[in-house]
PDB file of C-alpha atoms in Angstrom:
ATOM      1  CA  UNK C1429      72.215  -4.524-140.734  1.00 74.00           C
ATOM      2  CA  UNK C1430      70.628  -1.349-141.957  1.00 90.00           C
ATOM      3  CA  UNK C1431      68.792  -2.911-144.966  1.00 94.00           C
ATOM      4  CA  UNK C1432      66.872  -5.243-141.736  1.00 95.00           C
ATOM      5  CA  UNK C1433      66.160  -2.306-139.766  1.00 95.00           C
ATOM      6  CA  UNK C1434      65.067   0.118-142.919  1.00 96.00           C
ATOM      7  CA  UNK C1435      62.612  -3.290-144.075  1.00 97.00           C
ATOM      8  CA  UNK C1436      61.310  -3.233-140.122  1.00 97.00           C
ATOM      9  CA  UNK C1437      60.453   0.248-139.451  1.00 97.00           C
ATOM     10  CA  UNK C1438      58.759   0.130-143.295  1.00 97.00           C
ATOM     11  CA  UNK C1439      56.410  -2.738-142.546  1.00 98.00           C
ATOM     12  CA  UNK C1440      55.601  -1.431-139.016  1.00 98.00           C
ATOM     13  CA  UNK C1441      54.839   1.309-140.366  1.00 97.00           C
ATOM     14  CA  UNK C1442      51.632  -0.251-142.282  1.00 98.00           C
ATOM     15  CA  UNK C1443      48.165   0.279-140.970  1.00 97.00           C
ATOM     16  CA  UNK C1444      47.515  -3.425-139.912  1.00 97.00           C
ATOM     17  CA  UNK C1445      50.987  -4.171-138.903  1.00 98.00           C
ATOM     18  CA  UNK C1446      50.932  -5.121-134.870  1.00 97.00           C
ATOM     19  CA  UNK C1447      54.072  -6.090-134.872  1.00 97.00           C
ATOM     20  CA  UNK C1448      57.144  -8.230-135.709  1.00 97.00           C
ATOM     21  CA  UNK C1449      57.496 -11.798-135.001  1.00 97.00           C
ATOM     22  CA  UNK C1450      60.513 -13.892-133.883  1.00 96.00           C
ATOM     23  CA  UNK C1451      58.443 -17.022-134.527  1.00 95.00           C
ATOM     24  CA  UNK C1452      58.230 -17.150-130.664  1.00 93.00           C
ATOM     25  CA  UNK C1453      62.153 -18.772-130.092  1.00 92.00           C
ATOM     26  CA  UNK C1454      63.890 -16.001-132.241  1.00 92.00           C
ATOM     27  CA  UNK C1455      64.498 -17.838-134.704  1.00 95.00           C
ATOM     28  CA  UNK C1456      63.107 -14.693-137.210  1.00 97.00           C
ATOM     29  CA  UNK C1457      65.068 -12.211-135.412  1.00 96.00           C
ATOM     30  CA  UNK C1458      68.171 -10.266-136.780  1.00 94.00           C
ATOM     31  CA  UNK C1459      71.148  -8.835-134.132  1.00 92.00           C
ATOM     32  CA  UNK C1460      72.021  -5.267-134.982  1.00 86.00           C
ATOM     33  CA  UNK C1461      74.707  -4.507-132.446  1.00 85.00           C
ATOM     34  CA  UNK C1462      72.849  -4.903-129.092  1.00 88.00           C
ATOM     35  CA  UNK C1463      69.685  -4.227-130.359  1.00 91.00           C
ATOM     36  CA  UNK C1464      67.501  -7.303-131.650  1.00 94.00           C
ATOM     37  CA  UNK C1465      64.968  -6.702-134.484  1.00 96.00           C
ATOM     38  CA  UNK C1466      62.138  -9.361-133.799  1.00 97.00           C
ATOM     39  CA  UNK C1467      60.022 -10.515-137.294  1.00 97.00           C
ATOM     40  CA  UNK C1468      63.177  -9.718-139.917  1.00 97.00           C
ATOM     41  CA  UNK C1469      65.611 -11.563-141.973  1.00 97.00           C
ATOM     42  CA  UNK C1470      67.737 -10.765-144.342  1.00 96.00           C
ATOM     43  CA  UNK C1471      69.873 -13.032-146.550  1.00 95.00           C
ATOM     44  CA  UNK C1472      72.264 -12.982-148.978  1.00 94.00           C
ATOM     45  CA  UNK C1473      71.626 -13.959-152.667  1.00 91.00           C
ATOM     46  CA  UNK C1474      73.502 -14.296-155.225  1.00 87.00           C
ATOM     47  CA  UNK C1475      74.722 -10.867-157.622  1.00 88.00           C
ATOM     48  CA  UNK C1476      75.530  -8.953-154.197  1.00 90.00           C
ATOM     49  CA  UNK C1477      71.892  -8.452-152.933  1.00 94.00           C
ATOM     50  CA  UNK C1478      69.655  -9.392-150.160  1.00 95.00           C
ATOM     51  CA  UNK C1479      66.169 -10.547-149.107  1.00 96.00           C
ATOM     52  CA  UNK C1480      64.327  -9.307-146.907  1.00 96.00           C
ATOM     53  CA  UNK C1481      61.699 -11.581-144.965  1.00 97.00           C
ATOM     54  CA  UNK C1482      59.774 -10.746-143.269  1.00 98.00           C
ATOM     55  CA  UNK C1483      57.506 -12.064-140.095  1.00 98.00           C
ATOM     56  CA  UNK C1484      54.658 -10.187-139.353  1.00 98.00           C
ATOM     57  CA  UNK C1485      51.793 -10.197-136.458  1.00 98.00           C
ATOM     58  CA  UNK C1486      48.836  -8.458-138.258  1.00 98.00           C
ATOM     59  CA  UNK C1487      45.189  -7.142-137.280  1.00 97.00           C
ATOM     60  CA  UNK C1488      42.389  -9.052-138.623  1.00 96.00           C
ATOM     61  CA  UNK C1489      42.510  -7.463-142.045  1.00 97.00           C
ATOM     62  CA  UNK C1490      42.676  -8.961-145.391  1.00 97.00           C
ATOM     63  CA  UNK C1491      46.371 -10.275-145.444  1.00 97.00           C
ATOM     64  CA  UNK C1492      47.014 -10.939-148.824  1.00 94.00           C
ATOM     65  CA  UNK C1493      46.182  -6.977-149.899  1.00 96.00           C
ATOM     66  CA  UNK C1494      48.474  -6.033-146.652  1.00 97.00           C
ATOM     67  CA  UNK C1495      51.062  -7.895-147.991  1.00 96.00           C
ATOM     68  CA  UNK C1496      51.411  -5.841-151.206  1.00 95.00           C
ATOM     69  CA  UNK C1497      51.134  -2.828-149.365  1.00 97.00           C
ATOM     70  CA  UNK C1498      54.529  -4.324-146.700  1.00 98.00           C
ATOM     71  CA  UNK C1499      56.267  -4.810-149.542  1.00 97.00           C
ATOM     72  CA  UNK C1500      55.575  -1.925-151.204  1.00 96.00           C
ATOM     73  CA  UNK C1501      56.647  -0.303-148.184  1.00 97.00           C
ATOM     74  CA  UNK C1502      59.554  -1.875-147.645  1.00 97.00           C
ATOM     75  CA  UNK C1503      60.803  -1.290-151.358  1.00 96.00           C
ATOM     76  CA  UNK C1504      60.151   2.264-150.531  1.00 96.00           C
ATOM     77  CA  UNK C1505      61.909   2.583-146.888  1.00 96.00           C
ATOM     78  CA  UNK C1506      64.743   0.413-148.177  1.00 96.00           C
ATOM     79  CA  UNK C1507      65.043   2.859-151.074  1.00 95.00           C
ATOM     80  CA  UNK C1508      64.808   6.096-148.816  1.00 95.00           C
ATOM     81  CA  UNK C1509      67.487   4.444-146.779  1.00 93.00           C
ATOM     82  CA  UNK C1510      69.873   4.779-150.343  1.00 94.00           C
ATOM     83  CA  UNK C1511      69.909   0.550-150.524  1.00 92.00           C
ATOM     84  CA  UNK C1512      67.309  -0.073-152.915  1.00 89.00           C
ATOM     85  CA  UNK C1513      69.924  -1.756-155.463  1.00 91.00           C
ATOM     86  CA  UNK C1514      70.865  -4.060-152.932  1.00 93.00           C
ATOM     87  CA  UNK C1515      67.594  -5.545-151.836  1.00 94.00           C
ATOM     88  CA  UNK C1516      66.548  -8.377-153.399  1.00 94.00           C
ATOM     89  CA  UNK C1517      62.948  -9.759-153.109  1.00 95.00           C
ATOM     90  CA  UNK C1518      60.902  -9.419-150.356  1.00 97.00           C
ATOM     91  CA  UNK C1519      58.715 -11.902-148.374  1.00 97.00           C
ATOM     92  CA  UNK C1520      56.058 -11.295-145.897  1.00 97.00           C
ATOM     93  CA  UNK C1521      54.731 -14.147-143.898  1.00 97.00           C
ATOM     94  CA  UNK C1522      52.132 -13.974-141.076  1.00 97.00           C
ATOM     95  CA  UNK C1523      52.372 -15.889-138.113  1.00 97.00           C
ATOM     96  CA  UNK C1524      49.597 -14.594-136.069  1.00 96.00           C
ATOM     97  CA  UNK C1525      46.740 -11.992-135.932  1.00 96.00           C
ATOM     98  CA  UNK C1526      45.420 -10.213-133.374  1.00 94.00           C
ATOM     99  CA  UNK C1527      41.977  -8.986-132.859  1.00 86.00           C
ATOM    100  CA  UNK C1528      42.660  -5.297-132.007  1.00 77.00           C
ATOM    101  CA  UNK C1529      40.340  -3.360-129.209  1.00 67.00           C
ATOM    102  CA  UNK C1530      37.884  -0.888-131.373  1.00 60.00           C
ATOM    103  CA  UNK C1531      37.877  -2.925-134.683  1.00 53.00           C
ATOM    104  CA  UNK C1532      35.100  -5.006-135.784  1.00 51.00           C
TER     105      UNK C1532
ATOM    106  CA  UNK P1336      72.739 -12.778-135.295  1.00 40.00           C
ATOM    107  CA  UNK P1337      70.314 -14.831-137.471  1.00 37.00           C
ATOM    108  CA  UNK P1338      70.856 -13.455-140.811  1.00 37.00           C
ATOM    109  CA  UNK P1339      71.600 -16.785-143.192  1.00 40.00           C
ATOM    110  CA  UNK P1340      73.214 -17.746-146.325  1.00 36.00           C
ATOM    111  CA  UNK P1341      70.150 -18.489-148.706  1.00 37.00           C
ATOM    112  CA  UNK P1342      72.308 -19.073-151.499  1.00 33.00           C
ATOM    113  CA  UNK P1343      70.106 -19.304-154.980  1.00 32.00           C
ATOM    114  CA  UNK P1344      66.790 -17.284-156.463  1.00 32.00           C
ATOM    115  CA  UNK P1345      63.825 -16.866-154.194  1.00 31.00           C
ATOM    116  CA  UNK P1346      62.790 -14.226-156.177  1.00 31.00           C
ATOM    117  CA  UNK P1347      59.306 -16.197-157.254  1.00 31.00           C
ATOM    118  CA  UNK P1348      59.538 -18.852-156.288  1.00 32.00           C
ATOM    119  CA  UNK P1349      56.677 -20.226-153.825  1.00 33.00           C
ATOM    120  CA  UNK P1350      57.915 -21.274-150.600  1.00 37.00           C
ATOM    121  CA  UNK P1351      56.487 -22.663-147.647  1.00 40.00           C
ATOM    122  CA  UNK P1352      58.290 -21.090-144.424  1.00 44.00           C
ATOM    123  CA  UNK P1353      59.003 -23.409-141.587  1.00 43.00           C
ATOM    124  CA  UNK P1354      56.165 -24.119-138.913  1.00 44.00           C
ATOM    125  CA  UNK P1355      53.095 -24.851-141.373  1.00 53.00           C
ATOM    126  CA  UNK P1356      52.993 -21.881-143.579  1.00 54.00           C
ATOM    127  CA  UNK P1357      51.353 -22.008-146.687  1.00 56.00           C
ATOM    128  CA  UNK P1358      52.415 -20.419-149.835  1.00 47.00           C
ATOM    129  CA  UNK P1359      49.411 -18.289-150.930  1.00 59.00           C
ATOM    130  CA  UNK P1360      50.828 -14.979-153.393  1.00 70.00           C
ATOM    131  CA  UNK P1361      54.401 -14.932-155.455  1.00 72.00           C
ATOM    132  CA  UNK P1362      55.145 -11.576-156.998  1.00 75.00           C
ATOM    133  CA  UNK P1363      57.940 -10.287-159.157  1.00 76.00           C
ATOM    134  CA  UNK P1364      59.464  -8.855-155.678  1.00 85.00           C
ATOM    135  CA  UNK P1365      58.698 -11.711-153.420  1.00 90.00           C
ATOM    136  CA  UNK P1366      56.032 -13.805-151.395  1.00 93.00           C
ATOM    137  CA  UNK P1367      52.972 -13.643-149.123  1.00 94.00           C
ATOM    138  CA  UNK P1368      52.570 -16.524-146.824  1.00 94.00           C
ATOM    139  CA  UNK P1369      49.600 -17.052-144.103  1.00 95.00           C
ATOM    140  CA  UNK P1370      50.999 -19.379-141.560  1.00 95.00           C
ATOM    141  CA  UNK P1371      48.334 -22.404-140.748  1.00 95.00           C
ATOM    142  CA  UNK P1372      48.326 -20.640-136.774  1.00 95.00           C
ATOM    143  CA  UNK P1373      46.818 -17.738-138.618  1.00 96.00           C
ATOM    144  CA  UNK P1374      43.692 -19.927-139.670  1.00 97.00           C
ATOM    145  CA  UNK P1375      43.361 -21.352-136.335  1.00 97.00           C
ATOM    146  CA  UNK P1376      43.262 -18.569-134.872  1.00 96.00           C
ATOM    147  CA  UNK P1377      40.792 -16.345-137.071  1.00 97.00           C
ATOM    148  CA  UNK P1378      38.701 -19.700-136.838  1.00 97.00           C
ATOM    149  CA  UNK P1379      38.485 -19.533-132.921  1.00 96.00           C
ATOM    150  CA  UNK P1380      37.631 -16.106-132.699  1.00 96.00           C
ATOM    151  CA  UNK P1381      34.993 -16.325-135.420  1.00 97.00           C
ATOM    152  CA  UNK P1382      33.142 -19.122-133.800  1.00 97.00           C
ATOM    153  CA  UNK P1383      33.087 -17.432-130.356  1.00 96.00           C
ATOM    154  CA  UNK P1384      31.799 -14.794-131.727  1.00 96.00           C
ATOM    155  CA  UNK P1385      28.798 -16.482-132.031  1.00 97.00           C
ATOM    156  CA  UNK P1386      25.936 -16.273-129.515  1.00 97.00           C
ATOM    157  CA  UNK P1387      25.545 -19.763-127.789  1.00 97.00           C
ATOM    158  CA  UNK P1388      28.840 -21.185-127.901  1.00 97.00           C
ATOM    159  CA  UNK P1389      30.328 -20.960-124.499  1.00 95.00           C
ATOM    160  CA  UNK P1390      33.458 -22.503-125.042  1.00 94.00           C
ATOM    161  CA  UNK P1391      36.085 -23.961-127.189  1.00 95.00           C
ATOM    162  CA  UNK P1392      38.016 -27.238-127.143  1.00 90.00           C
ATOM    163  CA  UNK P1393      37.121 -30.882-125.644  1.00 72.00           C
ATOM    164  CA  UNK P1394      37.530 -31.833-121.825  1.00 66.00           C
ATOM    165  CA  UNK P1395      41.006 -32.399-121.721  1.00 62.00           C
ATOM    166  CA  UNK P1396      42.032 -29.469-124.237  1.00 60.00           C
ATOM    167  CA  UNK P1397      40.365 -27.048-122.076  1.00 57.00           C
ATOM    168  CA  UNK P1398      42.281 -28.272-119.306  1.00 61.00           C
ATOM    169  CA  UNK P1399      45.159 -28.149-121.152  1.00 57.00           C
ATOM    170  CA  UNK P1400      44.134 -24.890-122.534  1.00 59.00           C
ATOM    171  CA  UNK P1401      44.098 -23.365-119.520  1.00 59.00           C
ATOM    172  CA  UNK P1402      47.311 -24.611-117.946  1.00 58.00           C
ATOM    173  CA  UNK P1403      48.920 -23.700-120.982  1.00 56.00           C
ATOM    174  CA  UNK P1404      47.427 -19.992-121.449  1.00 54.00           C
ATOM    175  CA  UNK P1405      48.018 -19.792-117.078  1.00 57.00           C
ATOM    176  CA  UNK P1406      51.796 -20.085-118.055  1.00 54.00           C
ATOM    177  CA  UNK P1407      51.936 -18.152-121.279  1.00 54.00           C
ATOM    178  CA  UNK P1408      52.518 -20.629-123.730  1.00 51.00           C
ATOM    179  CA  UNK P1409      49.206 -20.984-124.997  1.00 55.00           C
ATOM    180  CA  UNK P1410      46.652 -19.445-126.675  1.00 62.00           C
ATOM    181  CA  UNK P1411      42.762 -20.291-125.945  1.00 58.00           C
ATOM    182  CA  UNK P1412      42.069 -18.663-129.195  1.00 61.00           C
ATOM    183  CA  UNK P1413      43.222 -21.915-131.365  1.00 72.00           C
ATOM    184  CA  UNK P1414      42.315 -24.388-128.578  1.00 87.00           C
ATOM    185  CA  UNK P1415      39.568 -27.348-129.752  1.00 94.00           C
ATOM    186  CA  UNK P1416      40.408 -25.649-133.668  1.00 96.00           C
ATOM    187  CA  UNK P1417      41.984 -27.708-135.763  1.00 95.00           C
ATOM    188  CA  UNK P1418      42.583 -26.853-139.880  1.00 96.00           C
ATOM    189  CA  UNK P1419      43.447 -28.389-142.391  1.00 96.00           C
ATOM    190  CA  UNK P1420      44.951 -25.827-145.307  1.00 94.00           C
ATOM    191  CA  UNK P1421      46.090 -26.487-148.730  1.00 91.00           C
ATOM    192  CA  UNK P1422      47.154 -23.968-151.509  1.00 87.00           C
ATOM    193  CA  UNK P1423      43.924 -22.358-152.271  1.00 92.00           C
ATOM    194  CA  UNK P1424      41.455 -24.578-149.674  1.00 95.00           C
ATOM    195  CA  UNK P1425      41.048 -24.913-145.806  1.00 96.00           C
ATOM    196  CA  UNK P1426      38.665 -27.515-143.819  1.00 97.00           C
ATOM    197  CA  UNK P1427      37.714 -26.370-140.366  1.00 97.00           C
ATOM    198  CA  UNK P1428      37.336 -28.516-137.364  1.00 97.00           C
ATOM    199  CA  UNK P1429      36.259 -27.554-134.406  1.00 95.00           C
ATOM    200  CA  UNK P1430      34.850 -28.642-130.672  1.00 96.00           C
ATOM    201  CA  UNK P1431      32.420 -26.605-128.595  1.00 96.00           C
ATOM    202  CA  UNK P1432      30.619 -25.778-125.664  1.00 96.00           C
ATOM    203  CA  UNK P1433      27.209 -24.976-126.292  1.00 97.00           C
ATOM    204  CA  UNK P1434      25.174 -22.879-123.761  1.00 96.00           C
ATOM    205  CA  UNK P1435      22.207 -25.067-122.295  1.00 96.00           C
ATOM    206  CA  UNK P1436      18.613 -23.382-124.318  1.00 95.00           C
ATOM    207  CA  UNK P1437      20.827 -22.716-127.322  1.00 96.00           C
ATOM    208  CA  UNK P1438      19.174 -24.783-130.503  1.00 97.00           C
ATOM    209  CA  UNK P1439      22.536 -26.434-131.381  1.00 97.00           C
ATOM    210  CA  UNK P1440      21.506 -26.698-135.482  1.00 97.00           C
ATOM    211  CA  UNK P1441      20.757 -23.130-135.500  1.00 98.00           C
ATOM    212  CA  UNK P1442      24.235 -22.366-133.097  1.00 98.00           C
ATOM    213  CA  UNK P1443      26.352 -24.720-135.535  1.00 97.00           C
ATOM    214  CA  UNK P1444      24.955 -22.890-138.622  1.00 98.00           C
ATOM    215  CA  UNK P1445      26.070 -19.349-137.640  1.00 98.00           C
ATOM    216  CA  UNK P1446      29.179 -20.905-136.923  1.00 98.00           C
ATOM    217  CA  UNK P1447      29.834 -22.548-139.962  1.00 98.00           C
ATOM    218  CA  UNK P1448      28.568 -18.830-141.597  1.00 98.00           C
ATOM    219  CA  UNK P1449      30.905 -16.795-139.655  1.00 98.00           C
ATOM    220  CA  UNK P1450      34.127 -18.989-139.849  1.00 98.00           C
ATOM    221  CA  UNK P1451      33.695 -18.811-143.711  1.00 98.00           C
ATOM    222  CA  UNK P1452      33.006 -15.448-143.479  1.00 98.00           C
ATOM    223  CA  UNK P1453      36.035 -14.198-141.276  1.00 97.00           C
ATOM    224  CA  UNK P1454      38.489 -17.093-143.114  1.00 97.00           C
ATOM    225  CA  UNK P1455      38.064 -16.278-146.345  1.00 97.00           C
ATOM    226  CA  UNK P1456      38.110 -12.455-145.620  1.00 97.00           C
ATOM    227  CA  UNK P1457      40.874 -12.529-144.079  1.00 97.00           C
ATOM    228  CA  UNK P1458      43.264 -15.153-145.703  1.00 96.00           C
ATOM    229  CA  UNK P1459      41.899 -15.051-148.934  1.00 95.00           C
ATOM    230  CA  UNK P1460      41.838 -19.387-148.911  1.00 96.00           C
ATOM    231  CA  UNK P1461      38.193 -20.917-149.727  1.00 97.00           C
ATOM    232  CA  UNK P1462      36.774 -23.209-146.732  1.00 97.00           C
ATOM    233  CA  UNK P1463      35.140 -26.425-148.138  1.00 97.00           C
ATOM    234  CA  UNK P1464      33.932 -27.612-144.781  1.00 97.00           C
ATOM    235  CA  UNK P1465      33.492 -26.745-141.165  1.00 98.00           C
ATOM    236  CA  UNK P1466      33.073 -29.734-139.044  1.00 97.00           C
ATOM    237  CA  UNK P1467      31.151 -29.021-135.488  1.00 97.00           C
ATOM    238  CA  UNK P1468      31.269 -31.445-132.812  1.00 97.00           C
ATOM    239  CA  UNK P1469      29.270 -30.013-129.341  1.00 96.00           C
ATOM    240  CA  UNK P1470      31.682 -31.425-126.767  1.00 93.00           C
ATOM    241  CA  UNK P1471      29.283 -30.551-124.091  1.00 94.00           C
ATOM    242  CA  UNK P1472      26.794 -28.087-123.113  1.00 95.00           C
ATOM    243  CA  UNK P1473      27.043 -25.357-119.990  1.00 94.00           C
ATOM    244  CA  UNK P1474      24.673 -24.594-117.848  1.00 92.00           C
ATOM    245  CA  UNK P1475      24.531 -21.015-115.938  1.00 86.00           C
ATOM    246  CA  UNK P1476      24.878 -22.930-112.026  1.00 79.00           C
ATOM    247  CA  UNK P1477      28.118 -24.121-113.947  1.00 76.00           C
ATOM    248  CA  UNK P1478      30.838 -21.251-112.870  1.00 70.00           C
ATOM    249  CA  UNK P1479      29.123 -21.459-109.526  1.00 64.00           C
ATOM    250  CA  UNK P1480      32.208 -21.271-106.691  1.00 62.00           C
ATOM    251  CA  UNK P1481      32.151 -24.158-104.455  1.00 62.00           C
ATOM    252  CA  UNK P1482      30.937 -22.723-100.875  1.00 63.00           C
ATOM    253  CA  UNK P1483      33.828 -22.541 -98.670  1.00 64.00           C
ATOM    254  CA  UNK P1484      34.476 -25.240 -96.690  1.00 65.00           C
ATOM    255  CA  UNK P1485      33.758 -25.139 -93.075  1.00 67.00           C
ATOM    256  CA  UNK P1486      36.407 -23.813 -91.113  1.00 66.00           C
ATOM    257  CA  UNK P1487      37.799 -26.291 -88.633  1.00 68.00           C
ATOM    258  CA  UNK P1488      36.402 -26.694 -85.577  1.00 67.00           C
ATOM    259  CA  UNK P1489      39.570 -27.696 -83.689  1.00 68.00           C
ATOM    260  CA  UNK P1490      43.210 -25.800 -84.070  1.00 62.00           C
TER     261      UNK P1490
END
């Protein structure tokens, strides 16, 4: 599902993004071939478009600021990936955070 | 393959995602949720971070603690934290382990400071209360091995 993998590497790609998050029995996990993307899901909605949700283990940051800036950057990687008029709305949850070695 | 048929808007709407997640931002293009483990957990490490508190969690949830984090199904972190969290609010509880010479007023104060601190940095939700109970206090002959025991004097 490229609009799944286009939404991952976007959010991973945020400063204060660890990493995904199957919700620890895969339950937030999408199949892409072999490969298993841990912390996405998309959906199907209604008019031919798709949500992306997405699971998120995140440094201990201000969340609700980092989620603008995921979905931001998942508008802008699903876009770059020539889908944006297929994704639908975007949610960010986060399951856990993560005190990262060096920060405060 | 876990992609689902959500058939129907989600666009703004507020939803709470399975597993105690609380609905905190809708936007135009979607939703922010903190999950309630989130809280826990920047609760734990806040109040460890204070000077005096040795450990987190009651008797038997340290026990548990440990067996749990020994097999990698726990996490100490959120052990003897427990939180209540509505839309905009959380309440705090938590158990410790004071360090013996500690003044347990002054420990419990920078606790409650710090939790509300770190909380409502992080997950933007306003704590009303933090509720301290000292569980027990530790005292430095505590982590002390037990001496071997004496090696049998007959094979």
């Amino acid at each position: 599902m490229r609009i799944a993998a286009a939404a991952l590497v976007a959010a991973l790609g945020v400063a204060g993004v660890v990493r995904g998050h199957d919700g620890g029995d895969g339950r937030y996990a999408t199949a892409v071939g072999e490969e298993v993307l841990p912390g996405v899901v998309v959906a199907a909605q209604r008019g031919g478009r798709y949500s992306a949700d997405l699971y998120l283990t995140a440094a201990l940051v201000p969340l609700r600021p980092l989620g603008d800036r995921v979905r931001e950057a998942v508008v802008r990687g699903v876009g770059a990936a020539g889908l944006e008029q297929a994704l639908g709305p975007v949610g960010v949850t986060f399951l856990s955070v993560e005190k990262q070695v060096g920060h405060p | 393959m876990a992609e689902q048929d959500k058939q129907g808007s989600q666009g703004a709407t507020i939803t709470s995602p399975g597993g105690g997640g609380q609905p905190l931002l809708a936007t135009e293009r979607g939703t922010t949720s903190i999950d309630n483990a989130v809280v826990t957990k920047v609760a734990g490490i806040a109040a460890r971070e204070v000077r005096g508190v040795y450990e987190l969690g009651g008797g038997a949830s340290r026990a548990l603690g440990n067996v749990t984090h020994r097999v990698g199904i726990g996490d100490e972190r959120m052990q003897g934290v427990s939180v209540e969290v509505g839309e905009k609010e959380a309440a705090v509880d938590l158990t410790i382990v004071v360090e013996y010479g500690e003044s347990i007023p002054q420990v419990a104060e920078q606790i409650r400071d710090n939790i509300v601190k770190r909380v409502e940095g992080i997950t933007g939700l306003t704590v009303t209360e933090v509720n301290v109970t000292v569980n027990d206090l530790h005292f430095p002959g505590d982590d002390r091995q037990p001496p071997p025991e004496d090696p049998a004097r007959v094979a």
